[in-house]
Amino acid sequence: MTRSAVLRATIAAAMVFGGAVPAVAQQPAADTVSALAHVARALQDSGAAWGEAIWPGYRPDTIPRLFVLPGRGTALFGWRGDAPPGFQPLDGAPGALFRPEADRGAASTGTTLAGRAVAQLVVSSLAFPDLLGLALHESFHVFERAVARDDRKFGGAEASWLVSRYPAFDATNEAGMALEGRILRAALLARSAADARRLAREVAAARERRYRALDPQFVEFEVMAEMNEGLAEYALERGSAFAGRRPLEHTSIVHLDSLTSAPGLSIRLRFYSTGSGIALLLDRLAGEGWKRRLVDEDLTLSEMLARVSGFRDPEDQAVRQASAAFGWAALRSDAERSVAALRAQRARQVDSLLGRPGVLVEIDGSALPGRFIGLCGFDPQNMLQAGDGVVLHTRWLRICSGAAYDGEFNTPVVQGAGNTVLRAAIGEESAVRITVGGASLSLGGLTHQEGAQDVRIESPGLTLHLARADLSRDGRTVRIKLYR
């Protein structure tokens, strides 16, 4: 949700929920349909060009849009194929659909509908610039998630729960944040390129000093919030220009002068303004090329600003001199050979351990919140990286999640990337005992059991209790799907 949308949504929610909301709403008024259709046509006709002007590969014209009308229903534009359940044709907008159900809990965000990624927009203004900007902002979130990769920052999101722990009462940090906002706004308003670059270096310097005193987890929160919401707000800023509104007139830029002066709003909203402001400043300092560089070099907006502004120049020069003097090229070649050899060695080690005779158990956490199998105990002295996010626990591991499951491995375990899958050879079949609800289960006859209750597995390599799980077997592999 955009920063300005947050403010309007608060008012809109009060209007919608102040009285009774009908269980089934009528089709929206003609002026509402016309305003939504105007934005949909603009995106369909010009979205490809606008998207590329905002970010390489961004195509808002290809992303369906859900316009949530508080208290009345939801209009769907840009959908291809059969209508999703509950939707019917929207009067006055050929090809558009409408679901006449009031959605009280909807928020502007990227979401899914019938298995497809869509941009969901809570409508609080029918003005074309507002609707277009909101559509570009939320569609950018859909784009970010579609191109996200585990090994790079672009497309990722911040740990938003850290809002509850952020040092909101640290006066030094608050003053530093206010200083950065004012310098950044001055850089955006600077008349000359030289002044803009000088002020950009001052932003980078002030930020680096503040970050040295800030807990690293909050630094990570800030830079990822700028990458997530800041870049989506940047898409809104550029969209405002397409709609005929000068970017510097938009609230995210105006708010740079008062980042710490809104005690009634979440701290997270600051980074909508700083992220979009930095992106607009990078446009001025580096043209369009900075965007591909940010992705290719896996940089944050903050680091990109430091480099483009020249703040990193002394550091870069010192590194170049040292690299030449001490043989960087040879060191790099040696390191590449060592890493390749280590990767191959670890891969062989994983294959050897999983290839041990007997039963191979595979524990699947894809149905868990966050697709994460909780680790309650591990030995850091016996953890080895095996490449591509895979971790090898060479002797012991414990997993647990309250009453849902509790298990202890006394054998090597391969932890898949993201800790969604664990695999281990747990012993000969004759030594593996499985009970479901207290009754013994024959491994030889196991094919598939869905929703098995009170499952217990005892073997030389694993002791595991699960309140509920799906069980199946494929050859020597017993698969267990966890639930919470």
Tab-separated table of C-alpha atoms in Angstrom:
chain	number	residue	atom	x	y	z
A	1	MET	CA	0.000	0.000	0.000
A	2	THR	CA	1.291	3.474	-0.847
A	3	ARG	CA	1.994	5.986	1.909
A	4	SER	CA	-0.776	8.326	0.748
A	5	ALA	CA	-3.100	5.327	0.385
A	6	VAL	CA	-2.482	4.440	4.035
A	7	LEU	CA	-3.725	7.868	5.079
A	8	ARG	CA	-6.777	7.744	2.804
A	9	ALA	CA	-7.584	4.156	3.740
A	10	THR	CA	-7.865	5.155	7.396
A	11	ILE	CA	-10.566	7.668	6.486
A	12	ALA	CA	-12.243	5.320	4.016
A	13	ALA	CA	-12.371	2.498	6.567
A	14	ALA	CA	-14.064	4.776	9.070
A	15	MET	CA	-16.680	5.691	6.450
A	16	VAL	CA	-17.267	2.084	5.379
A	17	PHE	CA	-17.400	0.526	8.807
A	18	GLY	CA	-19.261	3.371	10.488
A	19	GLY	CA	-22.555	1.833	9.444
A	20	ALA	CA	-23.943	-1.480	8.336
A	21	VAL	CA	-22.390	-3.023	5.243
A	22	PRO	CA	-24.734	-5.029	3.015
A	23	ALA	CA	-23.865	-8.692	2.616
A	24	VAL	CA	-24.441	-8.414	-1.152
A	25	ALA	CA	-23.722	-5.135	-2.922
A	26	GLN	CA	-25.061	-3.806	-6.232
A	27	GLN	CA	-22.976	-3.069	-9.297
A	28	PRO	CA	-20.883	0.090	-8.807
A	29	ALA	CA	-22.057	3.461	-10.084
A	30	ALA	CA	-21.331	4.459	-13.673
A	31	ASP	CA	-18.820	7.163	-12.698
A	32	THR	CA	-16.877	4.623	-10.603
A	33	VAL	CA	-16.781	2.107	-13.448
A	34	SER	CA	-15.690	4.845	-15.853
A	35	ALA	CA	-12.790	5.878	-13.584
A	36	LEU	CA	-11.590	2.296	-13.165
A	37	ALA	CA	-11.920	1.584	-16.890
A	38	HIS	CA	-9.935	4.756	-17.691
A	39	VAL	CA	-6.967	3.487	-15.679
A	40	ALA	CA	-7.324	-0.035	-17.094
A	41	ARG	CA	-7.311	1.295	-20.680
A	42	ALA	CA	-4.293	3.506	-19.993
A	43	LEU	CA	-2.347	0.553	-18.596
A	44	GLN	CA	-3.407	-1.714	-21.431
A	45	ASP	CA	-2.450	0.833	-24.098
A	46	SER	CA	0.705	2.297	-22.533
A	47	GLY	CA	1.683	-0.074	-19.731
A	48	ALA	CA	4.458	-1.756	-21.708
A	49	ALA	CA	6.183	1.560	-22.427
A	50	TRP	CA	5.560	2.926	-18.935
A	51	GLY	CA	6.771	-0.274	-17.306
A	52	GLU	CA	10.076	-0.278	-19.174
A	53	ALA	CA	10.517	3.408	-18.325
A	54	ILE	CA	10.090	2.514	-14.645
A	55	TRP	CA	12.155	-0.690	-14.464
A	56	PRO	CA	13.649	-3.152	-16.973
A	57	GLY	CA	11.219	-6.011	-17.562
A	58	TYR	CA	8.318	-4.453	-15.665
A	59	ARG	CA	5.058	-4.969	-17.594
A	60	PRO	CA	2.045	-3.663	-15.618
A	61	ASP	CA	-0.173	-4.216	-18.671
A	62	THR	CA	0.168	-7.992	-18.183
A	63	ILE	CA	-0.844	-8.022	-14.493
A	64	PRO	CA	-4.557	-8.368	-13.595
A	65	ARG	CA	-5.908	-5.747	-11.187
A	66	LEU	CA	-8.469	-6.150	-8.423
A	67	PHE	CA	-10.103	-2.829	-7.518
A	68	VAL	CA	-11.650	-3.239	-4.066
A	69	LEU	CA	-14.552	-0.807	-3.580
A	70	PRO	CA	-15.054	-0.586	0.208
A	71	GLY	CA	-18.507	-1.780	1.173
A	72	ARG	CA	-19.562	-2.541	-2.390
A	73	GLY	CA	-17.474	-5.285	-3.960
A	74	THR	CA	-14.448	-5.934	-6.154
A	75	ALA	CA	-13.903	-5.124	-9.841
A	76	LEU	CA	-11.419	-7.198	-11.845
A	77	PHE	CA	-9.667	-5.865	-14.945
A	78	GLY	CA	-7.092	-7.523	-17.196
A	79	TRP	CA	-8.170	-11.097	-16.424
A	80	ARG	CA	-7.819	-13.629	-19.212
A	81	GLY	CA	-9.716	-16.888	-19.416
A	82	ASP	CA	-12.679	-18.120	-17.406
A	83	ALA	CA	-13.990	-15.846	-14.681
A	84	PRO	CA	-12.824	-16.726	-11.146
A	85	PRO	CA	-15.529	-18.065	-8.802
A	86	GLY	CA	-17.953	-15.395	-7.606
A	87	PHE	CA	-17.242	-12.929	-10.435
A	88	GLN	CA	-19.728	-11.797	-13.067
A	89	PRO	CA	-19.548	-9.292	-15.954
A	90	LEU	CA	-19.165	-5.672	-14.861
A	91	ASP	CA	-21.774	-3.365	-16.359
A	92	GLY	CA	-20.268	-0.621	-18.489
A	93	ALA	CA	-16.805	-2.193	-18.844
A	94	PRO	CA	-16.543	-4.909	-21.510
A	95	GLY	CA	-14.212	-7.690	-20.448
A	96	ALA	CA	-14.148	-6.592	-16.809
A	97	LEU	CA	-15.681	-8.620	-13.964
A	98	PHE	CA	-17.312	-7.827	-10.631
A	99	ARG	CA	-17.774	-9.710	-7.369
A	100	PRO	CA	-20.608	-8.180	-5.333
A	101	GLU	CA	-19.171	-8.992	-1.921
A	102	ALA	CA	-17.928	-6.448	0.609
A	103	ASP	CA	-14.359	-7.280	1.623
A	104	ARG	CA	-13.749	-5.677	5.001
A	105	GLY	CA	-10.208	-6.953	5.473
A	106	ALA	CA	-8.750	-6.134	2.056
A	107	ALA	CA	-5.533	-4.124	1.738
A	108	SER	CA	-3.672	-2.753	-1.251
A	109	THR	CA	-1.034	-5.393	-1.972
A	110	GLY	CA	0.178	-8.030	-4.377
A	111	THR	CA	-1.882	-11.183	-3.909
A	112	THR	CA	-3.240	-14.229	-5.742
A	113	LEU	CA	-6.621	-15.007	-7.250
A	114	ALA	CA	-7.470	-18.487	-8.514
A	115	GLY	CA	-3.768	-19.312	-8.435
A	116	ARG	CA	-2.655	-16.245	-10.413
A	117	ALA	CA	-0.681	-13.247	-9.205
A	118	VAL	CA	-2.773	-10.068	-9.166
A	119	ALA	CA	-2.439	-6.494	-7.923
A	120	GLN	CA	-5.112	-5.664	-5.351
A	121	LEU	CA	-6.020	-1.985	-4.950
A	122	VAL	CA	-8.306	-0.601	-2.260
A	123	VAL	CA	-9.973	2.383	-3.926
A	124	SER	CA	-10.158	5.517	-1.788
A	125	SER	CA	-9.954	8.075	-4.610
A	126	LEU	CA	-11.278	7.959	-8.178
A	127	ALA	CA	-8.833	10.612	-9.416
A	128	PHE	CA	-6.884	9.251	-12.387
A	129	PRO	CA	-3.378	10.109	-11.051
A	130	ASP	CA	-4.163	8.473	-7.711
A	131	LEU	CA	-5.591	5.300	-9.241
A	132	LEU	CA	-2.820	5.010	-11.827
A	133	GLY	CA	-0.110	5.512	-9.236
A	134	LEU	CA	-1.669	2.954	-6.909
A	135	ALA	CA	-1.993	0.447	-9.779
A	136	LEU	CA	1.660	0.895	-10.736
A	137	HIS	CA	2.786	0.603	-7.088
A	138	GLU	CA	0.927	-2.635	-6.350
A	139	SER	CA	1.682	-4.112	-9.778
A	140	PHE	CA	5.362	-3.480	-9.088
A	141	HIS	CA	5.072	-5.647	-5.979
A	142	VAL	CA	3.709	-8.461	-8.175
A	143	PHE	CA	6.657	-7.965	-10.551
A	144	GLU	CA	9.159	-7.936	-7.661
A	145	ARG	CA	7.882	-11.243	-6.318
A	146	ALA	CA	7.837	-12.814	-9.786
A	147	VAL	CA	11.543	-12.109	-10.388
A	148	ALA	CA	12.739	-12.608	-6.792
A	149	ARG	CA	15.590	-15.032	-6.169
A	150	ASP	CA	17.036	-16.325	-2.926
A	151	ASP	CA	20.526	-15.182	-3.873
A	152	ARG	CA	19.753	-11.492	-4.458
A	153	LYS	CA	18.066	-8.604	-2.702
A	154	PHE	CA	15.903	-7.228	-5.501
A	155	GLY	CA	12.410	-8.646	-5.165
A	156	GLY	CA	12.846	-9.476	-1.494
A	157	ALA	CA	10.897	-8.031	1.412
A	158	GLU	CA	11.857	-6.713	4.814
A	159	ALA	CA	11.161	-8.559	8.068
A	160	SER	CA	8.157	-6.348	8.812
A	161	TRP	CA	7.706	-7.784	12.310
A	162	LEU	CA	10.790	-5.786	13.310
A	163	VAL	CA	8.560	-2.700	13.351
A	164	SER	CA	7.617	-3.848	16.859
A	165	ARG	CA	11.275	-3.753	17.992
A	166	TYR	CA	12.690	-0.857	15.998
A	167	PRO	CA	14.412	1.732	18.298
A	168	ALA	CA	11.634	4.311	18.014
A	169	PHE	CA	12.709	6.010	21.265
A	170	ASP	CA	16.382	6.402	20.331
A	171	ALA	CA	16.773	10.178	19.981
A	172	THR	CA	20.147	9.938	18.226
A	173	ASN	CA	18.815	7.584	15.577
A	174	GLU	CA	15.683	9.705	15.140
A	175	ALA	CA	17.764	12.845	14.645
A	176	GLY	CA	19.973	11.012	12.156
A	177	MET	CA	16.952	9.834	10.188
A	178	ALA	CA	15.556	13.374	10.102
A	179	LEU	CA	18.908	14.678	8.875
A	180	GLU	CA	19.062	12.137	6.045
A	181	GLY	CA	15.553	13.033	4.916
A	182	ARG	CA	16.316	16.744	4.745
A	183	ILE	CA	19.586	16.258	2.875
A	184	LEU	CA	17.896	13.873	0.426
A	185	ARG	CA	15.117	16.353	-0.303
A	186	ALA	CA	17.673	19.110	-0.828
A	187	ALA	CA	19.554	16.861	-3.281
A	188	LEU	CA	16.356	16.232	-5.244
A	189	LEU	CA	15.644	19.970	-5.389
A	190	ALA	CA	19.248	20.999	-6.193
A	191	ARG	CA	19.505	23.171	-9.266
A	192	SER	CA	22.859	21.883	-10.481
A	193	ALA	CA	24.090	18.340	-11.019
A	194	ALA	CA	27.211	19.168	-9.007
A	195	ASP	CA	25.130	20.237	-6.006
A	196	ALA	CA	22.939	17.148	-6.332
A	197	ARG	CA	25.989	14.875	-6.326
A	198	ARG	CA	27.583	16.673	-3.368
A	199	LEU	CA	24.364	16.381	-1.351
A	200	ALA	CA	24.038	12.721	-2.352
A	201	ARG	CA	27.494	12.097	-0.846
A	202	GLU	CA	26.315	13.825	2.324
A	203	VAL	CA	23.265	11.544	2.489
A	204	ALA	CA	25.547	8.506	2.119
A	205	ALA	CA	27.941	9.781	4.795
A	206	ALA	CA	25.184	10.636	7.286
A	207	ARG	CA	23.544	7.280	6.717
A	208	GLU	CA	26.757	5.282	7.111
A	209	ARG	CA	27.499	6.987	10.415
A	210	ARG	CA	23.958	6.305	11.689
A	211	TYR	CA	24.152	2.675	10.552
A	212	ARG	CA	27.368	2.101	12.556
A	213	ALA	CA	25.397	2.739	15.749
A	214	LEU	CA	22.274	0.813	14.680
A	215	ASP	CA	21.761	-2.889	15.332
A	216	PRO	CA	22.483	-4.764	12.051
A	217	GLN	CA	19.032	-6.348	12.031
A	218	PHE	CA	17.455	-2.894	11.884
A	219	VAL	CA	19.876	-1.787	9.175
A	220	GLU	CA	18.761	-4.820	7.175
A	221	PHE	CA	15.124	-3.936	7.875
A	222	GLU	CA	15.610	-0.392	6.594
A	223	VAL	CA	17.475	-1.237	3.401
A	224	MET	CA	15.044	-4.029	2.496
A	225	ALA	CA	12.005	-1.849	3.237
A	226	GLU	CA	13.455	0.679	0.779
A	227	MET	CA	13.997	-2.079	-1.795
A	228	ASN	CA	10.462	-3.399	-1.284
A	229	GLU	CA	8.148	-0.471	-0.635
A	230	GLY	CA	10.515	2.306	-1.682
A	231	LEU	CA	10.911	0.968	-5.215
A	232	ALA	CA	7.165	0.313	-5.508
A	233	GLU	CA	6.601	3.925	-4.447
A	234	TYR	CA	9.158	4.955	-7.059
A	235	ALA	CA	6.948	3.208	-9.621
A	236	LEU	CA	4.096	5.374	-8.330
A	237	GLU	CA	6.268	8.492	-8.633
A	238	ARG	CA	7.092	7.741	-12.245
A	239	GLY	CA	3.421	6.942	-12.858
A	240	SER	CA	2.512	10.353	-11.486
A	241	ALA	CA	4.724	11.858	-14.175
A	242	PHE	CA	2.871	9.846	-16.821
A	243	ALA	CA	-0.392	11.256	-15.437
A	244	GLY	CA	0.911	14.794	-15.781
A	245	ARG	CA	1.904	15.367	-12.158
A	246	ARG	CA	5.458	16.434	-11.364
A	247	PRO	CA	7.124	13.812	-9.128
A	248	LEU	CA	8.355	16.381	-6.599
A	249	GLU	CA	4.762	17.379	-5.925
A	250	HIS	CA	3.994	13.908	-4.600
A	251	THR	CA	3.660	13.285	-0.883
A	252	SER	CA	6.532	10.782	-0.619
A	253	ILE	CA	8.974	13.553	-1.567
A	254	VAL	CA	7.266	16.235	0.495
A	255	HIS	CA	7.454	13.954	3.543
A	256	LEU	CA	11.264	13.787	3.377
A	257	ASP	CA	11.316	16.996	5.389
A	258	SER	CA	9.217	15.420	8.156
A	259	LEU	CA	10.184	11.742	8.318
A	260	THR	CA	10.161	11.674	12.118
A	261	SER	CA	7.234	14.055	12.634
A	262	ALA	CA	4.312	11.627	12.266
A	263	PRO	CA	3.955	9.826	15.624
A	264	GLY	CA	0.585	8.376	14.607
A	265	LEU	CA	2.027	6.449	11.653
A	266	SER	CA	4.165	3.320	11.424
A	267	ILE	CA	7.925	3.798	11.192
A	268	ARG	CA	7.831	1.563	8.114
A	269	LEU	CA	6.225	4.360	6.080
A	270	ARG	CA	9.455	6.374	6.256
A	271	PHE	CA	11.138	4.014	3.860
A	272	TYR	CA	8.501	4.514	1.163
A	273	SER	CA	9.785	8.096	1.005
A	274	THR	CA	13.518	7.477	1.415
A	275	GLY	CA	13.530	4.552	-1.031
A	276	SER	CA	11.627	6.380	-3.758
A	277	GLY	CA	13.635	9.549	-3.116
A	278	ILE	CA	16.955	7.734	-3.524
A	279	ALA	CA	15.719	6.057	-6.716
A	280	LEU	CA	14.673	9.406	-8.205
A	281	LEU	CA	18.031	10.903	-7.243
A	282	LEU	CA	19.839	7.988	-8.881
A	283	ASP	CA	17.874	8.692	-12.058
A	284	ARG	CA	19.329	12.193	-12.037
A	285	LEU	CA	22.880	11.161	-11.174
A	286	ALA	CA	23.261	7.977	-13.234
A	287	GLY	CA	20.473	7.800	-15.813
A	288	GLU	CA	18.639	4.509	-16.289
A	289	GLY	CA	21.696	2.240	-16.122
A	290	TRP	CA	21.794	2.087	-12.314
A	291	LYS	CA	18.776	-0.255	-12.232
A	292	ARG	CA	20.410	-3.147	-14.041
A	293	ARG	CA	23.601	-2.573	-12.078
A	294	LEU	CA	21.703	-2.715	-8.783
A	295	VAL	CA	20.247	-6.116	-9.709
A	296	ASP	CA	23.365	-7.552	-11.363
A	297	GLU	CA	25.700	-6.549	-8.515
A	298	ASP	CA	23.090	-7.354	-5.836
A	299	LEU	CA	23.242	-3.883	-4.286
A	300	THR	CA	20.817	-1.978	-2.095
A	301	LEU	CA	19.582	1.519	-2.904
A	302	SER	CA	21.746	2.838	-0.076
A	303	GLU	CA	24.903	1.210	-1.437
A	304	MET	CA	24.106	2.268	-4.993
A	305	LEU	CA	23.779	5.887	-3.867
A	306	ALA	CA	27.142	5.688	-2.081
A	307	ARG	CA	28.813	4.426	-5.236
A	308	VAL	CA	27.117	6.684	-7.784
A	309	SER	CA	27.659	9.806	-5.672
A	310	GLY	CA	31.400	9.205	-5.364
A	311	PHE	CA	31.252	8.573	-1.613
A	312	ARG	CA	33.031	5.233	-2.142
A	313	ASP	CA	35.740	6.648	-4.436
A	314	PRO	CA	38.539	6.859	-1.791
A	315	GLU	CA	37.785	3.320	-0.649
A	316	ASP	CA	37.717	2.031	-4.235
A	317	GLN	CA	41.038	3.706	-5.001
A	318	ALA	CA	42.695	2.194	-1.921
A	319	VAL	CA	41.419	-1.264	-2.836
A	320	ARG	CA	42.651	-0.924	-6.425
A	321	GLN	CA	46.143	0.031	-5.219
A	322	ALA	CA	46.289	-2.824	-2.713
A	323	SER	CA	44.952	-5.321	-5.262
A	324	ALA	CA	47.664	-4.383	-7.738
A	325	ALA	CA	50.407	-4.525	-5.099
A	326	PHE	CA	49.425	-7.871	-3.581
A	327	GLY	CA	48.293	-9.844	-6.631
A	328	TRP	CA	44.504	-9.837	-6.506
A	329	ALA	CA	44.139	-11.677	-9.817
A	330	ALA	CA	46.195	-14.645	-8.609
A	331	LEU	CA	44.435	-14.688	-5.243
A	332	ARG	CA	41.073	-14.724	-6.993
A	333	SER	CA	42.094	-17.602	-9.281
A	334	ASP	CA	43.359	-19.640	-6.312
A	335	ALA	CA	40.148	-18.963	-4.402
A	336	GLU	CA	37.975	-20.025	-7.352
A	337	ARG	CA	39.843	-23.340	-7.631
A	338	SER	CA	39.580	-23.935	-3.877
A	339	VAL	CA	35.880	-23.143	-3.798
A	340	ALA	CA	35.159	-25.412	-6.763
A	341	ALA	CA	37.062	-28.249	-5.092
A	342	LEU	CA	35.243	-27.677	-1.785
A	343	ARG	CA	31.855	-27.608	-3.514
A	344	ALA	CA	32.599	-30.898	-5.256
A	345	GLN	CA	33.875	-32.489	-2.029
A	346	ARG	CA	30.758	-31.467	-0.096
A	347	ALA	CA	28.473	-32.729	-2.879
A	348	ARG	CA	30.210	-36.114	-2.765
A	349	GLN	CA	29.859	-36.131	1.018
A	350	VAL	CA	26.108	-35.484	0.798
A	351	ASP	CA	25.659	-38.178	-1.848
A	352	SER	CA	27.639	-40.651	0.241
A	353	LEU	CA	25.635	-40.029	3.408
A	354	LEU	CA	22.262	-40.191	1.669
A	355	GLY	CA	23.403	-43.284	-0.195
A	356	ARG	CA	23.921	-45.311	2.961
A	357	PRO	CA	21.913	-48.554	2.908
A	358	GLY	CA	18.544	-48.743	4.612
A	359	VAL	CA	15.579	-46.410	4.913
A	360	LEU	CA	15.906	-42.836	3.686
A	361	VAL	CA	13.501	-40.447	5.407
A	362	GLU	CA	12.457	-37.195	3.763
A	363	ILE	CA	10.663	-34.640	5.954
A	364	ASP	CA	8.678	-32.042	4.027
A	365	GLY	CA	7.846	-28.690	5.669
A	366	SER	CA	6.117	-27.085	2.669
A	367	ALA	CA	2.763	-26.976	4.504
A	368	LEU	CA	4.232	-25.120	7.505
A	369	PRO	CA	3.987	-21.348	8.017
A	370	GLY	CA	6.851	-19.803	6.077
A	371	ARG	CA	7.685	-23.300	4.721
A	372	PHE	CA	10.211	-23.534	7.567
A	373	ILE	CA	10.961	-26.585	9.717
A	374	GLY	CA	11.808	-25.285	13.181
A	375	LEU	CA	15.233	-26.252	14.513
A	376	CYS	CA	15.300	-26.643	18.289
A	377	GLY	CA	18.823	-27.954	18.589
A	378	PHE	CA	21.925	-28.306	16.419
A	379	ASP	CA	25.679	-28.513	16.840
A	380	PRO	CA	27.349	-25.538	15.102
A	381	GLN	CA	30.694	-27.339	15.233
A	382	ASN	CA	29.235	-30.055	13.020
A	383	MET	CA	27.382	-27.955	10.418
A	384	LEU	CA	28.839	-27.758	6.913
A	385	GLN	CA	27.628	-25.730	3.957
A	386	ALA	CA	27.103	-27.956	0.953
A	387	GLY	CA	26.317	-25.298	-1.659
A	388	ASP	CA	23.161	-23.572	-2.957
A	389	GLY	CA	21.817	-23.074	0.562
A	390	VAL	CA	22.120	-26.766	1.490
A	391	VAL	CA	23.474	-27.483	4.981
A	392	LEU	CA	24.870	-30.774	6.221
A	393	HIS	CA	24.464	-31.617	9.923
A	394	THR	CA	27.150	-34.245	10.317
A	395	ARG	CA	26.006	-35.931	13.526
A	396	TRP	CA	22.940	-34.526	15.335
A	397	LEU	CA	19.851	-32.364	14.899
A	398	ARG	CA	16.608	-31.737	16.777
A	399	ILE	CA	13.396	-30.361	15.250
A	400	CYS	CA	10.282	-29.327	17.150
A	401	SER	CA	7.188	-27.154	17.044
A	402	GLY	CA	5.158	-27.286	20.239
A	403	ALA	CA	2.756	-30.227	20.248
A	404	ALA	CA	2.839	-30.538	16.444
A	405	TYR	CA	6.102	-32.461	16.169
A	406	ASP	CA	9.306	-33.258	18.029
A	407	GLY	CA	12.171	-35.265	16.619
A	408	GLU	CA	15.838	-36.004	17.200
A	409	PHE	CA	18.320	-37.214	14.583
A	410	ASN	CA	21.435	-39.070	15.716
A	411	THR	CA	22.727	-39.437	12.185
A	412	PRO	CA	23.839	-37.007	9.469
A	413	VAL	CA	21.015	-34.857	8.075
A	414	VAL	CA	20.899	-32.886	4.841
A	415	GLN	CA	18.950	-29.653	5.290
A	416	GLY	CA	17.595	-28.350	2.002
A	417	ALA	CA	17.710	-24.704	0.952
A	418	GLY	CA	15.358	-22.646	3.087
A	419	ASN	CA	15.035	-25.516	5.596
A	420	THR	CA	11.890	-26.796	3.912
A	421	VAL	CA	13.163	-30.375	3.474
A	422	LEU	CA	15.313	-32.621	5.676
A	423	ARG	CA	16.737	-35.929	4.425
A	424	ALA	CA	18.626	-38.619	6.294
A	425	ALA	CA	19.434	-42.341	6.156
A	426	ILE	CA	18.005	-43.605	9.463
A	427	GLY	CA	18.884	-47.328	9.528
A	428	GLU	CA	18.037	-50.711	8.082
A	429	GLU	CA	14.334	-51.351	7.427
A	430	SER	CA	14.240	-54.100	10.051
A	431	ALA	CA	15.294	-51.555	12.694
A	432	VAL	CA	12.690	-48.897	11.788
A	433	ARG	CA	9.401	-48.988	13.697
A	434	ILE	CA	6.398	-46.780	12.834
A	435	THR	CA	3.162	-46.564	14.819
A	436	VAL	CA	0.012	-44.595	13.999
A	437	GLY	CA	-2.366	-44.041	16.873
A	438	GLY	CA	-0.482	-46.679	18.828
A	439	ALA	CA	-0.859	-49.353	16.134
A	440	SER	CA	2.195	-50.670	14.312
A	441	LEU	CA	2.447	-49.793	10.627
A	442	SER	CA	4.224	-52.138	8.266
A	443	LEU	CA	6.839	-50.348	6.195
A	444	GLY	CA	6.510	-52.989	3.525
A	445	GLY	CA	2.823	-52.196	3.035
A	446	LEU	CA	3.091	-48.422	3.319
A	447	THR	CA	1.879	-46.577	0.223
A	448	HIS	CA	0.125	-43.376	1.277
A	449	GLN	CA	-1.610	-42.232	4.456
A	450	GLU	CA	-3.026	-38.712	4.544
A	451	GLY	CA	-3.619	-36.968	7.864
A	452	ALA	CA	-2.298	-39.802	10.020
A	453	GLN	CA	-2.684	-39.034	13.738
A	454	ASP	CA	-0.213	-39.617	16.583
A	455	VAL	CA	2.648	-40.865	14.402
A	456	ARG	CA	5.796	-42.195	16.050
A	457	ILE	CA	9.001	-43.291	14.310
A	458	GLU	CA	11.792	-45.047	16.158
A	459	SER	CA	15.046	-46.087	14.501
A	460	PRO	CA	18.798	-46.009	15.177
A	461	GLY	CA	19.048	-42.615	13.468
A	462	LEU	CA	15.728	-40.908	14.259
A	463	THR	CA	13.165	-40.660	17.029
A	464	LEU	CA	10.144	-38.625	15.900
A	465	HIS	CA	6.631	-37.895	17.204
A	466	LEU	CA	4.066	-36.075	15.084
A	467	ALA	CA	0.546	-35.061	16.063
A	468	ARG	CA	-0.506	-35.250	12.406
A	469	ALA	CA	1.324	-36.009	9.179
A	470	ASP	CA	0.996	-37.411	5.686
A	471	LEU	CA	3.021	-40.595	5.144
A	472	SER	CA	4.072	-42.212	1.887
A	473	ARG	CA	6.791	-44.476	0.549
A	474	ASP	CA	8.628	-44.566	-2.765
A	475	GLY	CA	11.248	-47.296	-2.933
A	476	ARG	CA	13.581	-46.882	0.044
A	477	THR	CA	12.325	-43.352	0.755
A	478	VAL	CA	9.688	-42.689	3.419
A	479	ARG	CA	8.199	-39.214	2.986
A	480	ILE	CA	6.665	-37.331	5.894
A	481	LYS	CA	4.725	-34.110	5.397
A	482	LEU	CA	4.577	-31.944	8.508
A	483	TYR	CA	1.628	-29.882	9.731
A	484	ARG	CA	1.266	-27.410	12.573
